[in-house]
Coordinates of N, CA and C in Angstrom, one line a residue:
M39 N 197.9 101.1 -22.2 CA 196.6 100.6 -21.6 C 195.9 99.9 -22.7
T40 N 195.3 98.8 -22.4 CA 194.6 98.0 -23.3 C 193.2 98.5 -23.4
G41 N 192.5 98.0 -24.4 CA 191.1 98.4 -24.6 C 190.2 98.0 -23.5
V42 N 190.4 96.8 -22.9 CA 189.6 96.3 -21.8 C 189.8 97.1 -20.6
S43 N 191.0 97.4 -20.3 CA 191.2 98.2 -19.0 C 190.7 99.7 -19.2
L44 N 190.8 100.2 -20.4 CA 190.2 101.5 -20.7 C 188.7 101.5 -20.5
L45 N 188.1 100.4 -21.0 CA 186.6 100.2 -20.9 C 186.2 100.2 -19.4
I46 N 187.0 99.4 -18.6 CA 186.7 99.3 -17.2 C 186.8 100.7 -16.5
V47 N 187.8 101.5 -16.8 CA 188.0 102.8 -16.2 C 186.8 103.7 -16.6
V48 N 186.4 103.7 -17.9 CA 185.3 104.5 -18.3 C 184.0 104.1 -17.7
V49 N 183.7 102.8 -17.6 CA 182.5 102.3 -16.9 C 182.5 102.7 -15.5
T50 N 183.6 102.6 -14.8 CA 183.7 103.0 -13.4 C 183.5 104.5 -13.2
I51 N 184.0 105.3 -14.0 CA 183.8 106.7 -13.9 C 182.3 107.1 -14.2
V52 N 181.8 106.5 -15.2 CA 180.3 106.7 -15.5 C 179.5 106.3 -14.3
F53 N 179.8 105.1 -13.8 CA 179.0 104.6 -12.6 C 179.1 105.6 -11.4
A54 N 180.3 106.0 -11.1 CA 180.5 106.9 -10.0 C 179.8 108.2 -10.2
V55 N 179.8 108.8 -11.4 CA 179.1 110.0 -11.7 C 177.6 109.8 -11.6
A56 N 177.1 108.7 -12.0 CA 175.7 108.4 -11.9 C 175.2 108.3 -10.4
V57 N 176.0 107.6 -9.6 CA 175.7 107.4 -8.2 C 175.8 108.8 -7.5
L58 N 176.8 109.6 -7.8 CA 176.9 110.9 -7.2 C 175.7 111.8 -7.6
A59 N 175.3 111.8 -8.9 CA 174.2 112.5 -9.3 C 172.9 112.1 -8.6
G60 N 172.7 110.8 -8.5 CA 171.5 110.3 -7.8 C 171.5 110.7 -6.3
V61 N 172.6 110.6 -5.6 CA 172.6 111.0 -4.2 C 172.4 112.5 -4.1
T62 N 173.0 113.3 -5.0 CA 172.7 114.8 -5.0 C 171.3 115.1 -5.2
W63 N 170.6 114.5 -6.2 CA 169.2 114.7 -6.5 C 168.4 114.3 -5.2
F64 N 168.7 113.2 -4.6 CA 167.9 112.8 -3.4 C 168.0 113.8 -2.3
V65 N 169.2 114.3 -2.0 CA 169.4 115.2 -0.9 C 168.7 116.5 -1.2
I66 N 168.8 117.0 -2.4 CA 168.2 118.3 -2.8 C 166.6 118.1 -2.7
D67 N 166.1 117.0 -3.3 CA 164.7 116.8 -3.3 C 164.2 116.7 -1.8
S68 N 164.9 116.0 -1.0 CA 164.5 115.8 0.4 C 164.5 117.2 1.1
M69 N 165.5 118.0 0.9 CA 165.5 119.3 1.6 C 164.4 120.2 1.1
V70 N 164.0 120.1 -0.2 CA 162.9 120.9 -0.7 C 161.6 120.5 -0.1
R71 N 161.4 119.2 0.0 CA 160.1 118.7 0.6 C 160.0 119.0 2.1
V72 N 161.1 118.9 2.8 CA 161.1 119.3 4.3 C 160.8 120.7 4.4
R73 N 161.5 121.6 3.7 CA 161.3 123.0 3.8 C 159.9 123.4 3.4
R74 N 159.3 122.8 2.4 CA 158.0 123.1 1.9 C 157.0 122.7 3.0
F75 N 157.1 121.6 3.7 CA 156.3 121.2 4.8 C 156.4 122.1 6.0
A76 N 157.7 122.5 6.3 CA 157.9 123.4 7.4 C 157.4 124.8 7.2
R77 N 157.3 125.2 6.0 CA 156.7 126.6 5.7 C 155.2 126.6 5.6
S78 N 154.6 125.4 5.5 CA 153.2 125.4 5.3 C 152.5 125.3 6.6
T79 N 151.2 125.3 6.6 CA 150.4 125.1 7.8 C 149.6 123.8 7.7
D80 N 150.0 122.9 6.8 CA 149.4 121.6 6.6 C 149.6 120.8 7.9
V81 N 148.5 120.3 8.4 CA 148.6 119.4 9.6 C 149.2 118.0 9.1
L82 N 148.7 117.6 8.0 CA 149.1 116.3 7.4 C 149.6 116.7 6.0
P83 N 150.6 116.1 5.5 CA 151.1 116.4 4.1 C 149.9 116.2 3.2
G84 N 149.6 117.3 2.4 CA 148.5 117.2 1.5 C 147.1 117.5 2.0
R85 N 147.0 117.6 3.3 CA 145.7 117.9 3.9 C 145.8 119.2 4.7
A86 N 145.4 120.3 4.2 CA 145.6 121.6 4.8 C 144.7 121.7 6.0
G87 N 145.3 122.4 7.0 CA 144.6 122.7 8.2 C 144.0 124.1 8.1
T88 N 143.4 124.5 9.2 CA 142.7 125.8 9.1 C 143.6 126.9 9.8
A89 N 144.8 126.6 10.1 CA 145.7 127.6 10.8 C 146.0 128.7 9.8
P90 N 146.2 129.9 10.4 CA 146.6 131.1 9.5 C 148.0 130.9 9.0
R91 N 148.3 131.4 7.9 CA 149.6 131.3 7.2 C 150.7 131.8 8.1
E92 N 150.5 132.8 8.9 CA 151.6 133.4 9.7 C 152.0 132.4 10.9
W93 N 151.2 131.4 11.1 CA 151.5 130.4 12.2 C 152.7 129.6 11.8
A94 N 153.1 129.6 10.6 CA 154.3 128.7 10.2 C 155.6 129.2 10.8
A95 N 155.7 130.4 11.2 CA 156.9 131.0 11.7 C 156.8 131.7 13.0
S96 N 155.6 131.8 13.6 CA 155.4 132.5 14.8 C 155.8 131.8 16.0
D97 N 156.3 132.5 17.0 CA 156.7 131.9 18.3 C 155.7 132.1 19.4
D98 N 154.5 132.5 19.1 CA 153.4 132.6 20.0 C 153.0 131.2 20.5
P99 N 152.4 131.0 21.7 CA 152.0 129.7 22.2 C 151.1 128.9 21.2
A100 N 150.1 129.4 20.7 CA 149.2 128.7 19.8 C 149.9 128.1 18.5
P101 N 150.7 129.0 17.8 CA 151.4 128.4 16.7 C 152.4 127.3 17.0
L102 N 153.0 127.5 18.2 CA 153.9 126.4 18.6 C 153.2 125.1 18.9
L103 N 152.0 125.2 19.5 CA 151.2 124.0 19.7 C 150.8 123.4 18.3
H104 N 150.4 124.3 17.4 CA 150.1 123.8 16.0 C 151.2 123.0 15.4
R105 N 152.4 123.6 15.5 CA 153.6 122.9 14.9 C 153.9 121.6 15.7
R106 N 153.8 121.6 17.0 CA 153.9 120.3 17.8 C 153.0 119.3 17.3
L107 N 151.7 119.7 17.0 CA 150.7 118.8 16.6 C 151.1 118.2 15.2
R108 N 151.6 119.1 14.3 CA 152.0 118.6 13.0 C 153.1 117.6 13.1
Y109 N 154.1 117.9 13.9 CA 155.2 117.0 14.0 C 154.9 115.7 14.7
A110 N 154.0 115.8 15.7 CA 153.6 114.6 16.4 C 152.9 113.6 15.5
I111 N 151.9 114.1 14.7 CA 151.2 113.2 13.7 C 152.2 112.7 12.6
A112 N 153.1 113.5 12.2 CA 154.1 113.0 11.3 C 155.0 111.9 11.8
L113 N 155.3 112.0 13.1 CA 156.0 110.9 13.8 C 155.2 109.6 13.8
V114 N 153.9 109.7 14.1 CA 153.0 108.5 14.0 C 153.0 107.9 12.7
H115 N 153.0 108.8 11.6 CA 153.0 108.2 10.2 C 154.3 107.6 9.8
E116 N 155.4 107.9 10.5 CA 156.7 107.2 10.2 C 156.7 105.7 10.5
N117 N 155.7 105.3 11.3 CA 155.6 103.8 11.6 C 154.9 103.2 10.4
H118 N 155.6 102.6 9.5 CA 155.1 102.0 8.3 C 154.2 100.8 8.6
T119 N 154.4 100.2 9.7 CA 153.6 99.0 10.0 C 152.1 99.3 10.2
L120 N 151.8 100.6 10.5 CA 150.4 101.0 10.7 C 149.6 100.8 9.5
G121 N 150.2 100.9 8.3 CA 149.4 100.7 7.1 C 149.4 99.3 6.5
A122 N 150.0 98.4 7.3 CA 150.2 97.0 6.8 C 148.9 96.2 6.9
D123 N 148.0 96.5 7.9 CA 146.8 95.7 8.0 C 145.6 96.7 8.0
P124 N 144.4 96.2 7.6 CA 143.3 97.0 7.6 C 142.8 97.6 8.9
V125 N 143.0 96.9 10.0 CA 142.6 97.4 11.3 C 143.4 98.6 11.7
S126 N 144.7 98.5 11.6 CA 145.6 99.6 11.9 C 145.5 100.8 10.9
R127 N 145.3 100.5 9.7 CA 145.1 101.5 8.7 C 143.8 102.3 9.0
A128 N 142.7 101.7 9.3 CA 141.5 102.4 9.7 C 141.7 103.2 10.9
A129 N 142.4 102.7 11.9 CA 142.7 103.4 13.1 C 143.5 104.7 12.8
L130 N 144.4 104.6 11.9 CA 145.3 105.7 11.5 C 144.4 106.8 10.8
E131 N 143.5 106.3 10.0 CA 142.6 107.3 9.3 C 141.7 108.0 10.3
R132 N 141.2 107.3 11.3 CA 140.4 108.0 12.3 C 141.3 109.0 13.1
L133 N 142.5 108.6 13.4 CA 143.4 109.5 14.1 C 143.7 110.7 13.3
D134 N 143.9 110.6 12.0 CA 144.1 111.8 11.1 C 142.9 112.7 11.2
D135 N 141.7 112.2 11.2 CA 140.5 113.0 11.3 C 140.5 113.7 12.6
A136 N 140.8 113.0 13.7 CA 140.8 113.6 15.0 C 141.8 114.7 15.2
V137 N 143.0 114.5 14.6 CA 144.0 115.5 14.6 C 143.6 116.8 13.9
L138 N 143.0 116.6 12.7 CA 142.5 117.7 12.0 C 141.4 118.5 12.8
A139 N 140.6 117.7 13.4 CA 139.5 118.4 14.3 C 140.1 119.1 15.4
L140 N 141.2 118.5 16.1 CA 141.9 119.2 17.2 C 142.5 120.5 16.7
D141 N 143.1 120.4 15.5 CA 143.7 121.6 15.0 C 142.7 122.7 14.7
G142 N 141.5 122.3 14.2 CA 140.5 123.3 14.0 C 140.0 123.9 15.3
R143 N 139.9 123.1 16.3 CA 139.4 123.6 17.6 C 140.5 124.6 18.2
L144 N 141.8 124.2 18.0 CA 142.8 125.1 18.4 C 142.8 126.5 17.8
V145 N 142.6 126.5 16.5 CA 142.5 127.7 15.7 C 141.2 128.5 16.2
S146 N 140.1 127.8 16.4 CA 138.9 128.6 16.8 C 139.0 129.1 18.2
V147 N 139.6 128.4 19.1 CA 139.8 128.9 20.5 C 140.7 130.1 20.5
V148 N 141.8 130.1 19.7 CA 142.7 131.2 19.6 C 142.0 132.4 19.0
T149 N 141.2 132.2 18.0 CA 140.5 133.4 17.4 C 139.4 133.9 18.2
D150 N 138.8 133.1 19.1 CA 137.7 133.5 19.9 C 138.1 134.0 21.3
S151 N 139.3 133.7 21.7 CA 139.7 134.1 23.1 C 140.5 135.4 23.0
A152 N 140.6 135.9 24.2 CA 141.4 137.2 24.3 C 142.9 136.9 24.2
P153 N 143.6 137.9 23.6 CA 145.1 137.7 23.5 C 145.7 137.5 24.8
G154 N 146.7 136.6 24.9 CA 147.4 136.3 26.2 C 146.6 135.4 27.1
D155 N 145.5 134.8 26.7 CA 144.8 133.8 27.5 C 145.3 132.4 27.3
D156 N 146.4 132.1 28.0 CA 147.1 130.9 27.8 C 146.4 129.7 28.5
D157 N 145.5 130.0 29.4 CA 144.7 129.0 30.1 C 143.9 128.2 29.2
A158 N 143.4 128.8 28.1 CA 142.6 128.2 27.1 C 143.4 127.1 26.3
L159 N 144.7 127.3 26.3 CA 145.5 126.4 25.5 C 146.0 125.1 26.3
T160 N 145.8 125.1 27.6 CA 146.3 124.0 28.5 C 145.7 122.6 28.0
P161 N 144.4 122.5 27.7 CA 144.0 121.2 27.2 C 144.6 120.8 25.9
F162 N 144.9 121.7 25.1 CA 145.6 121.4 23.8 C 147.0 120.9 24.1
D163 N 147.7 121.5 25.0 CA 149.1 121.0 25.4 C 149.0 119.6 25.9
D164 N 148.1 119.3 26.7 CA 147.9 117.9 27.3 C 147.6 116.9 26.2
A165 N 146.7 117.3 25.3 CA 146.3 116.4 24.2 C 147.5 116.2 23.2
I166 N 148.2 117.2 22.9 CA 149.3 117.1 22.0 C 150.5 116.2 22.6
S167 N 150.6 116.4 23.9 CA 151.6 115.6 24.7 C 151.3 114.1 24.6
A168 N 150.0 113.8 24.7 CA 149.5 112.4 24.5 C 149.8 111.9 23.1
L169 N 149.6 112.7 22.1 CA 149.9 112.3 20.7 C 151.4 112.2 20.5
E170 N 152.2 113.0 21.2 CA 153.6 112.8 21.0 C 154.1 111.5 21.6
R171 N 153.4 111.0 22.7 CA 153.8 109.7 23.3 C 153.3 108.5 22.5
L172 N 152.3 108.7 21.6 CA 151.7 107.6 20.9 C 152.7 106.7 20.1
P173 N 153.6 107.3 19.3 CA 154.5 106.4 18.5 C 155.2 105.4 19.4
G174 N 155.7 105.8 20.5 CA 156.4 104.8 21.4 C 155.5 103.8 21.9
R175 N 154.2 104.1 22.1 CA 153.2 103.1 22.6 C 152.8 102.1 21.5
L176 N 153.1 102.4 20.3 CA 152.6 101.5 19.2 C 153.7 100.6 18.7
V177 N 155.0 100.7 19.2 CA 156.1 99.9 18.7 C 155.9 98.5 19.1
Y178 N 156.0 97.6 18.2 CA 156.0 96.1 18.4 C 154.6 95.6 19.0
Q179 N 153.6 96.3 18.6 CA 152.3 95.9 19.2 C 151.5 95.2 18.1
P180 N 150.6 94.2 18.4 CA 149.7 93.6 17.4 C 148.6 94.6 17.0
P181 N 148.0 94.3 15.8 CA 147.0 95.3 15.3 C 145.9 95.6 16.3
G182 N 145.4 94.7 17.0 CA 144.3 94.9 18.0 C 144.7 95.9 19.1
V183 N 145.9 95.8 19.6 CA 146.4 96.7 20.6 C 146.7 98.1 20.0
I184 N 147.2 98.1 18.8 CA 147.4 99.4 18.1 C 146.1 100.1 17.9
A185 N 145.1 99.4 17.5 CA 143.8 100.1 17.3 C 143.2 100.6 18.6
G186 N 143.4 99.8 19.6 CA 142.9 100.2 21.0 C 143.6 101.5 21.5
R187 N 144.9 101.5 21.3 CA 145.7 102.6 21.8 C 145.4 103.9 21.0
V188 N 145.3 103.7 19.7 CA 144.9 104.8 18.8 C 143.5 105.4 19.2
D189 N 142.6 104.5 19.4 CA 141.2 104.9 19.7 C 141.2 105.6 21.1
E190 N 142.0 105.1 22.0 CA 142.1 105.8 23.3 C 142.7 107.2 23.2
T191 N 143.7 107.3 22.3 CA 144.3 108.6 22.1 C 143.3 109.6 21.4
I192 N 142.5 109.0 20.4 CA 141.5 109.8 19.7 C 140.5 110.3 20.8
A193 N 140.1 109.5 21.7 CA 139.1 109.9 22.7 C 139.7 111.0 23.6
Y194 N 141.0 110.9 23.9 CA 141.7 111.9 24.7 C 141.9 113.2 23.9
L195 N 142.1 113.1 22.6 CA 142.2 114.3 21.8 C 140.9 115.1 21.8
G196 N 139.8 114.4 21.9 CA 138.5 115.0 21.9 C 138.2 115.6 23.3
D197 N 138.6 114.9 24.4 CA 138.4 115.4 25.7 C 139.6 115.0 26.6
P198 N 140.5 116.0 26.7 CA 141.8 115.7 27.5 C 141.5 115.5 29.0
S199 N 140.3 115.6 29.5 CA 140.1 115.3 30.9 C 139.9 113.8 31.2
L200 N 139.8 113.0 30.1 CA 139.7 111.5 30.3 C 141.0 111.0 30.7
P201 N 141.0 109.9 31.5 CA 142.3 109.2 31.9 C 142.9 108.5 30.6
L202 N 144.2 108.6 30.6 CA 144.9 108.0 29.4 C 145.9 107.0 30.0
D203 N 145.8 105.7 29.5 CA 146.7 104.7 29.9 C 148.0 105.0 29.1
T204 N 149.1 105.3 29.8 CA 150.3 105.7 29.1 C 151.1 104.5 28.7
G205 N 150.8 103.3 29.1 CA 151.5 102.2 28.7 C 152.9 102.1 29.3
E206 N 153.2 102.9 30.3 CA 154.5 102.9 31.0 C 154.6 101.8 31.9
S207 N 155.8 101.4 32.2 CA 156.1 100.3 33.2 C 155.6 100.7 34.6
P208 N 155.0 99.8 35.4 CA 154.6 100.2 36.7 C 155.8 100.3 37.7
Y209 N 157.0 99.9 37.2 CA 158.2 99.9 38.0 C 158.9 101.2 38.0
S210 N 159.5 101.6 39.1 CA 160.3 102.8 39.1 C 161.6 102.5 38.3
D211 N 162.4 103.5 38.0 CA 163.6 103.4 37.2 C 164.6 102.5 37.9
D212 N 164.8 102.6 39.3 CA 165.8 101.8 40.0 C 165.4 100.4 40.1
E213 N 164.1 100.0 40.0 CA 163.7 98.6 40.2 C 163.8 97.9 38.9
S214 N 163.8 98.5 37.7 CA 163.7 97.8 36.5 C 165.1 97.3 36.0
A215 N 166.1 97.6 36.7 CA 167.5 97.2 36.3 C 167.7 95.8 36.7

């Protein structure tokens, strides 16, 4: 084996080990971050909510609503185009504040109501369902439409009795084909 071919083999091995180490680090770091968020009661990463610590693993209705709220707003934040322009960015900041307020109301309703009073949680279920639909309503929309739909969702989070334009097609499934 000549010196050049030996150098190529060594460089290839070093490169493969470096790539493998980088991928391993990325996977481990991602798993740690996901687990840390899943075990916390933060509504938004880095912005703690008011939920009790035991809600991170409880299967009661209120903690489940809290976790649905957390994952719904995380899904909204996955749309990176929302931070691309000032109008959408401001709407997203208002939505974050509204979600934190909704989480605070959820915690206060649960602590103030009698155990097993699931009727008090119905408006929260409706509001969180609207938030879960929001990411699909924002796809491929211009900034003005995004801000309007976010503001509409914010109003609904504050008062789930308001009508909410779902942005769904007026056609039934069999007519759209």
